[in-house]
Every structure is written in C-alpha cells, then in structure tokens.
Short mmCIF file of C-alpha atoms and ligand atoms in Angstrom, two decimals:
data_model
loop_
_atom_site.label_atom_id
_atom_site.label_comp_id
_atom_site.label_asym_id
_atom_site.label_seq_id
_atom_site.Cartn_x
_atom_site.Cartn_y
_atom_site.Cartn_z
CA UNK A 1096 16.38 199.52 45.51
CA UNK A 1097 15.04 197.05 48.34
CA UNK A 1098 12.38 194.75 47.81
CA UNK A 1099 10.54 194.59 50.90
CA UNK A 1100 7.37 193.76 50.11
CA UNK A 1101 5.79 189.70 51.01
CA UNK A 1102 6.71 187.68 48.01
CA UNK A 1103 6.84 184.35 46.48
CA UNK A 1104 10.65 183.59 45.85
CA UNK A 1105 12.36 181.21 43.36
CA UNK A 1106 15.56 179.48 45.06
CA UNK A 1107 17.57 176.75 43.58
CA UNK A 1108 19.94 174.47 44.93
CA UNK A 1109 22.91 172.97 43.09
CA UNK A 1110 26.28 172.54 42.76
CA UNK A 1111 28.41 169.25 43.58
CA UNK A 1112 28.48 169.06 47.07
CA UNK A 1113 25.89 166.97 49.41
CA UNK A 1114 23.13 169.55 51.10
CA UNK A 1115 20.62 169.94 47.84
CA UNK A 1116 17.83 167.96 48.67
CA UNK A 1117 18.07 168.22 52.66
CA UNK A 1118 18.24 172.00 52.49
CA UNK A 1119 14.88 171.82 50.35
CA UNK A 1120 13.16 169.13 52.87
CA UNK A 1121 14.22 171.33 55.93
CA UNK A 1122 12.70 174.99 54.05
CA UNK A 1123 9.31 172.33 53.47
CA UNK A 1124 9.67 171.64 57.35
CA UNK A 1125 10.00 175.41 57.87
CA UNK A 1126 7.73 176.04 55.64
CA UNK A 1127 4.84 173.67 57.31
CA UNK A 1128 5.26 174.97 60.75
CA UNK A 1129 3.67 178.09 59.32
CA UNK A 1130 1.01 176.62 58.44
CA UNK A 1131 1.72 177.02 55.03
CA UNK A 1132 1.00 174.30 52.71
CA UNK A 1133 4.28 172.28 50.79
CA UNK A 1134 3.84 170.40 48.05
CA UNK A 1135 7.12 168.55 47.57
CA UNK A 1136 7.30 166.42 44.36
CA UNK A 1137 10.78 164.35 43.30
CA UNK A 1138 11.35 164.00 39.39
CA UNK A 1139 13.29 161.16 38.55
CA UNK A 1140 13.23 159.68 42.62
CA UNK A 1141 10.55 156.22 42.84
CA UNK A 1142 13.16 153.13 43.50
CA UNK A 1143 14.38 153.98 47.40
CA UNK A 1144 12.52 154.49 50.15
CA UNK A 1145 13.28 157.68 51.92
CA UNK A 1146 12.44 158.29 55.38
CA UNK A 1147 11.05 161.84 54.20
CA UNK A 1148 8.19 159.97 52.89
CA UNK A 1149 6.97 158.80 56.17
CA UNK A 1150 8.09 161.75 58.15
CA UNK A 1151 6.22 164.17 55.70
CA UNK A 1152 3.16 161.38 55.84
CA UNK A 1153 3.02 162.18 59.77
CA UNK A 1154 3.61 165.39 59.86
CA UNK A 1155 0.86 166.13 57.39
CA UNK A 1156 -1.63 164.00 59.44
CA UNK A 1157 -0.76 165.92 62.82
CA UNK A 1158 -0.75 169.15 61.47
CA UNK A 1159 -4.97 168.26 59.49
CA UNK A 1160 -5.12 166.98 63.49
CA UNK A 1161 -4.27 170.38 65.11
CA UNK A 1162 -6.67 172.08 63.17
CA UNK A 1163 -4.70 172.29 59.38
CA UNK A 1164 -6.50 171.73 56.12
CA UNK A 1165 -7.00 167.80 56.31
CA UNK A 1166 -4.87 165.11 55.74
CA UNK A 1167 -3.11 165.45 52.19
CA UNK A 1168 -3.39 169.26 52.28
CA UNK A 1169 -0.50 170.56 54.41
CA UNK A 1170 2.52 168.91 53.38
CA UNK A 1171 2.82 165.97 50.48
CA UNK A 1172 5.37 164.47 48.91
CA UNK A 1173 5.22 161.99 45.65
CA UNK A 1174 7.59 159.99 43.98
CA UNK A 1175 7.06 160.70 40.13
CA UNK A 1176 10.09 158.87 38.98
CA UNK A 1177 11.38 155.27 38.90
CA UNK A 1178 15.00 155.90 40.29
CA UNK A 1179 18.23 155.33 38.11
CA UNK A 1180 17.53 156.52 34.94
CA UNK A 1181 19.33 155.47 31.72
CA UNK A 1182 19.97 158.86 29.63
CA UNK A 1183 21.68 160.11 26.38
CA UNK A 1184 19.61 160.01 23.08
CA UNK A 1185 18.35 157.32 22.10
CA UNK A 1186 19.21 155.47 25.35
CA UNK A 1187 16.89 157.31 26.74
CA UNK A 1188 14.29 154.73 28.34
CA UNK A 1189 10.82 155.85 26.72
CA UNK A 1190 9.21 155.18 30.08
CA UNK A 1191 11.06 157.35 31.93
CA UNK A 1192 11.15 160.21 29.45
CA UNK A 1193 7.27 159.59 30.49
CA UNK A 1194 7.37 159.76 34.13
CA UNK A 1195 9.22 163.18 33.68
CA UNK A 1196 6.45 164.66 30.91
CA UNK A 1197 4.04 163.93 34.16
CA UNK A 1198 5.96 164.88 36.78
CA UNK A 1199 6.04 168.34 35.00
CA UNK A 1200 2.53 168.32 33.68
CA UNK A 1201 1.93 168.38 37.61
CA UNK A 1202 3.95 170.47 39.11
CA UNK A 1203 3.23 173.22 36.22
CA UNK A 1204 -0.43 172.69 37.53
CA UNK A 1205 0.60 172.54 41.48
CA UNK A 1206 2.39 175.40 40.95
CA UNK A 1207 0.06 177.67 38.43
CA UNK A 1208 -3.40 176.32 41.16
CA UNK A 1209 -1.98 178.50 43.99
CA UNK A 1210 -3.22 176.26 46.50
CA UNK A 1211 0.28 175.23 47.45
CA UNK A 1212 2.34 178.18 49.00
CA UNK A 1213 5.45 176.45 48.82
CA UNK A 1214 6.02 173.95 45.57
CA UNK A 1215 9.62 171.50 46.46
CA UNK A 1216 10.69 170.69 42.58
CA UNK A 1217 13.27 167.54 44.08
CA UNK A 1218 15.93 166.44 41.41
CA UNK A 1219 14.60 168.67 38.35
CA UNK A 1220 17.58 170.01 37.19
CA UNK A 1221 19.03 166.79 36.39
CA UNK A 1222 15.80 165.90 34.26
CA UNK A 1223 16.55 169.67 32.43
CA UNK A 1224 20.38 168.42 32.17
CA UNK A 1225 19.64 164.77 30.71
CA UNK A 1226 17.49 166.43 28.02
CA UNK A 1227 14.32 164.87 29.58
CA UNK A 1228 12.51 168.52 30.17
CA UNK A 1229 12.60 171.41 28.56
CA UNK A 1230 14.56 174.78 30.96
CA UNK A 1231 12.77 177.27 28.37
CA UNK A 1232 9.08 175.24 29.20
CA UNK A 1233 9.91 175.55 33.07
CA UNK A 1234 11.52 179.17 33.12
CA UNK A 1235 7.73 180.15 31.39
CA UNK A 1236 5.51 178.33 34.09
CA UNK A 1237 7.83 179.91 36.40
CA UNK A 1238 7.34 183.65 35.14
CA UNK A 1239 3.32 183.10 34.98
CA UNK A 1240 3.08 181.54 39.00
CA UNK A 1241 1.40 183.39 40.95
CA UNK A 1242 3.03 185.98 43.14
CA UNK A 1243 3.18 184.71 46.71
CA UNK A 1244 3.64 181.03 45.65
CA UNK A 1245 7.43 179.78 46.92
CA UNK A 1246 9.37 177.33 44.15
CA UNK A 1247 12.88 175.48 45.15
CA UNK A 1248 14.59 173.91 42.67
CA UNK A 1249 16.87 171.33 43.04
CA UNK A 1250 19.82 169.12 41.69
CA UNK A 1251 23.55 169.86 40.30
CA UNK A 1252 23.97 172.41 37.20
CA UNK A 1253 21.13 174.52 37.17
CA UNK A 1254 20.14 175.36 33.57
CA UNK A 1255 21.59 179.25 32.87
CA UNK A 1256 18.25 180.39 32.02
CA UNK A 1257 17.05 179.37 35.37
CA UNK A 1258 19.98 180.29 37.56
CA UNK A 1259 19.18 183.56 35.95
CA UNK A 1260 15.18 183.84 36.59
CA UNK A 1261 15.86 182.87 40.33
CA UNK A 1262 15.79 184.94 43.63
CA UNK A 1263 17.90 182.93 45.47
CA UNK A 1264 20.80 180.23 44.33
CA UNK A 1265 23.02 178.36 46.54
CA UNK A 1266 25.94 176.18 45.02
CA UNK A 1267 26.84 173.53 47.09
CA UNK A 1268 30.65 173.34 47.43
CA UNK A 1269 31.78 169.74 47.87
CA UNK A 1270 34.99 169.63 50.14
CA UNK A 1271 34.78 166.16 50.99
CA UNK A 1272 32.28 163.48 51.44
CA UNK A 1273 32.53 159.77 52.72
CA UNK A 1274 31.36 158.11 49.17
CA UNK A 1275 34.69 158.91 48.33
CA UNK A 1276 36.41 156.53 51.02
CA UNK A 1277 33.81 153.62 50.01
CA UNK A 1278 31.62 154.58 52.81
CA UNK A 1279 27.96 153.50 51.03
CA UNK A 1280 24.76 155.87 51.56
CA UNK A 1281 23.66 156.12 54.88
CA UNK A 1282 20.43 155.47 56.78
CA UNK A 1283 19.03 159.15 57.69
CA UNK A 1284 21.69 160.80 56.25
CA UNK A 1285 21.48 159.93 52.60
CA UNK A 1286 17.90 158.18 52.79
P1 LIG B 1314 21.06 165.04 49.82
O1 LIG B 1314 19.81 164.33 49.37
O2 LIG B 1314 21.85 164.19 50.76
O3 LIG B 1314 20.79 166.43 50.30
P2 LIG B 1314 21.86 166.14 47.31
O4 LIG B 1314 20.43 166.38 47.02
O5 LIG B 1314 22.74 167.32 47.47
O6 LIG B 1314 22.00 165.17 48.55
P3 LIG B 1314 22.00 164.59 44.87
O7 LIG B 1314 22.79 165.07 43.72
O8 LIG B 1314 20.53 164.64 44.78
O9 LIG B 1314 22.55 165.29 46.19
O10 LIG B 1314 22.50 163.12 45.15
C1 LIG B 1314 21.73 162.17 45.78
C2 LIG B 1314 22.56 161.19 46.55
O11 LIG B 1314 23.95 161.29 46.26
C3 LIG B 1314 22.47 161.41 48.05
O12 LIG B 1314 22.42 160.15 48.65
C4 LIG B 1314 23.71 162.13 48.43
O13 LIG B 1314 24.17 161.85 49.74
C5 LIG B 1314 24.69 161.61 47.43
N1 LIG B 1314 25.66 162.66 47.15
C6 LIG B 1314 25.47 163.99 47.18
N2 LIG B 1314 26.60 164.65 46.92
C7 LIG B 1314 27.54 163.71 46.71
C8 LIG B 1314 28.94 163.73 46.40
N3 LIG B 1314 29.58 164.89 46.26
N4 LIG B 1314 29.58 162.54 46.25
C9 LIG B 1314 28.92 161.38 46.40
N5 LIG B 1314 27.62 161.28 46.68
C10 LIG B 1314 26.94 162.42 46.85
MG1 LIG B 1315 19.05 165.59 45.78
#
C-alpha cells in the first residue's frame, strides 16, 4: 500500500563517501524556501568555522524581513560540540561526553516542541558510534515526534536500530575524493 498522505519523514545520511552533511544543509535550504522553519543543530561540530553558519545567519534574517517569523525563528543553526573529539572508554574527554548529553537534551526538546518543521541532527551518528549517545534513547524520541515534524540524520554508520526506524536512507558511496591525493579541505566545499 501507498502512503500518500502529508507526513513528517525520518531520512538519514551515511555511508563513507563525501555528500552527508551538504545533502542535509541543501534539504534545510529547501526546506526554508517554504517557509518552513529548520532547526539545524551539529553534535560534536564547535572548532571550524563553516560558512553555513553565516549563510543560515542571513538567510534567517531576510526571510523574518519578508514577512517570516522573526529573526531566529526560520532557520538556525548551533554548534553544540567542540570539534575533534578524543573517544574510546575511558579516553573519552568528560567534557565532551557533556556537550553531547546537551546537544541531545535539545534536540529531543526541538524536536518533541513541534515548532520546528524540519529538525537537521548534523554529525549524530558518529556521537551514537563513539558510545557518546545512546541509538535506543534517540530511536524513542524519534517514535514519540510529532507527525508532520521532518528529522535528517547524519554521519557514517547509522546505528541498525535507526537505519531501521527511518523513511528514507541514503549511503553515500565514496569512489574517490581529493583527501586521498593530499589535497587538504577546501574553502566552500568542505567548510
Ligand atoms: P560534507 O560536510 O562535505 O558533506 P560529510 O558530511 O559527508 O561531508 P563527514 O563524515 O561529516 O562527511 O566528514 C566531514 C569532513 O570530512 C568534510 O570536510 C568532508 O569533506 C570530509 N570527508 C567526507 N568524506 C570523506 C572521505 N571519503 N575522505 C576524506 N574526507 C572526507
Ligand atoms: Mg558531515
């Protein structure tokens, strides 16, 4: 049987090829431009400066201009992390174990409000795969949101229970990419 009716969708990006994050950031950009409001928040992410941040800043100010919720109500995205994170047991930097417990805390909330019709959850899977967050604690929030609220999930190997739970996953195939000639991150491509 066909689902037809309007409905909030779970989608999840992973895999090992380049494309996770962008993909999210363009659906947010989509997203926006119908008048719908994005919340976008990046687990793990705090020690680069992305140009996302400042496009996102603008766009969110035009669109309150045009006659959108106001500023800080159509499309925000926040940093919750610190960047490179040290992980396995009792490596595991207290402080960043932290910074994820919050990050969640949140988007559970962000999500679970309904005021946001799209939630962006940036890098997540990576804080499920370090052990830093809990897939069973996310996979619950995620069965209790509210029907028409959107939630993209991001980062390589997608806990099981969450690839299952999902509407839509997309692995992203690596076939080559220029980190692997020495070519460092790029300005607007990578950041
Ligand atoms: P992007 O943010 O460019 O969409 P991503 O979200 O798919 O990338 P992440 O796993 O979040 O990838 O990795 C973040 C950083 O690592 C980005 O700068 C990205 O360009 C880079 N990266 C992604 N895939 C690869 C790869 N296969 N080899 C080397 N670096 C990669
Ligand atoms: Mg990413």
């Amino acid at each position: 049987m066909t689902e037809t009716s309007r409905r909030g969708l779970i989608v999840i990006n992973t895999g090992p090829g380049k494309g996770k994050t962008t993909a999210a950031l363009g659906t947010a950009l989509r997203a926006a431009g119908n008048g719908m409001r994005v919340l976008i928040l990046q687990f793990l992410k705090g020690s680069w400066h992305y140009g996302e941040l400042d496009a996102v800043a603008a766009l969110d100010q035009a669109l309150a201009q045009t006659g959108g919720p106001p500023a800080g109500q159509n499309i925000v995205i926040r940093q919750m992390g610190r960047g490179f994170v040290k992980v396995g047991g009792a490596e595991t930097d207290p402080e960043d174990l932290r910074l994820v417990e919050q990050a969640w805390q949140d988007a559970a909330e962000a999500i679970l409000s309904g005021e946001w019709d799209l939630v962006v959850l940036d890098e997540i899977n990576y804080a499920i795969g370090y052990k830093m967050l809990d897939a069973e604690k996310v996979a619950e929030t995620l069965r209790q949101k509210p029907e028409m609220v959107h939630v993209i999930l991001t980062g390589r190997n997608a806990h099981p229970t969450l690839v299952e739970l999902a509407d839509t996953v997309t692995e992203m195939r690596e076939v080559k990419h220029a980190y692997q000639k020495g070519i460092l991150a790029q300005r607007g491509i990578e950041f």
